[in-house]
Amino acid sequence: MTVQEEDASASPVAARPGRVMLLTNRRARRGGEGIAVVIERLEKAGVEVVVETSGSPGETRGDIARRAGEVDAVMVGGGDGTLNAAAQGIVDTGLPLAILPMGTANDLARTLGIPEDPERAADIVLAGHRRRIDLGYVNDHPFFNVASIGLSVELADALNPRLKRRWGKLSYALAGLKVVTRTRPFRAWIAREEDGPWSQARSYQIAIGNGRHYGGGIVVEEEARIDDATLDLYSLEPRGVWRLALMIGAFRRGRHGLWQEVRTKKGDAFLIRTARPRRVNADGEIIGTTPASFRVAPGAVEVFAPPAPTAP
């Protein structure tokens, strides 16, 4: 067993916070649902709660910095986009992160085994179990789950708030059907690291995963972990877009790399160039364009979560 594997399987630190900043996103699909119950549960256990409402990523980062000296932890109530907005503030302050899943997909919560029921999520904080997880960066913008180019960007455009509110996780499938019928492949060049050789691809999507789940429960790679100091890249290169329909089951299990039309790589850093600038999606948010530089920051965030499993 390697040192890294020993660290991943070690007993988590148990420490209940005394004062928590609860950062909520009222625009999340489940809005303020369960907030009052969570506050009551925490306060009855002796945890003081300070409530802030999130705005833009810059405002969220500033709010965390402003409260850093007053609280022992930051609880984020929202979806993966809200967690993404809070990520750099968490890194800057070194405060542990607690997750209250209130979005549509809640992929980071799924990766960490945090339940969507608000009271059960609060109980994880009260239990005090913590573990350290990695954080990915694309062009110095953080991401927990996945950053990608191609299909997922068009999917983010199609996933409007009204569709998400009405259909929940099913909205991903509905938007995906709409997007896949009109998508076209693009030319890209991939290098595993700064001085590595470039390989050319004609791809429908290039995704780089830091965590395990994304897109409402799709698995980045069968053995992917969020604490393995590794990024998992795949490039979709089927002969026709209709082939993607045949791969759906493989994507749900993270076994798409077994298909000939899917190129996969592992590493701690990647560079991607495209024939023309293409938008980049990080945890469901559009954050810029190619060329894109990807890296992993091992153990960058401490999070309240159940102990890490010994295997994915």
JSON list of C-alpha atoms in Angstrom, two decimals, residues 4-13 130-131 307-308:
[
{"chain": "A", "resi": 4, "resn": "GLN", "atom": "CA", "xyz": [-1.17, 8.10, -0.54]},
{"chain": "A", "resi": 5, "resn": "GLU", "atom": "CA", "xyz": [-3.44, 5.05, -0.11]},
{"chain": "A", "resi": 6, "resn": "GLU", "atom": "CA", "xyz": [-2.67, 4.97, 3.62]},
{"chain": "A", "resi": 7, "resn": "ASP", "atom": "CA", "xyz": [-3.60, 8.65, 3.93]},
{"chain": "A", "resi": 8, "resn": "ALA", "atom": "CA", "xyz": [-6.86, 8.15, 1.99]},
{"chain": "A", "resi": 9, "resn": "SER", "atom": "CA", "xyz": [-7.94, 5.30, 4.25]},
{"chain": "A", "resi": 10, "resn": "ALA", "atom": "CA", "xyz": [-6.82, 6.88, 7.54]},
{"chain": "A", "resi": 11, "resn": "SER", "atom": "CA", "xyz": [-9.38, 7.72, 10.23]},
{"chain": "A", "resi": 12, "resn": "PRO", "atom": "CA", "xyz": [-10.90, 11.18, 9.67]},
{"chain": "A", "resi": 13, "resn": "VAL", "atom": "CA", "xyz": [-10.48, 14.02, 12.15]},
{"chain": "A", "resi": 130, "resn": "ARG", "atom": "CA", "xyz": [-13.64, 15.44, 8.17]},
{"chain": "A", "resi": 131, "resn": "ARG", "atom": "CA", "xyz": [-11.47, 14.39, 5.26]},
{"chain": "A", "resi": 307, "resn": "PRO", "atom": "CA", "xyz": [-15.02, 8.40, 6.05]},
{"chain": "A", "resi": 308, "resn": "ALA", "atom": "CA", "xyz": [-13.60, 7.70, 2.58]}
]
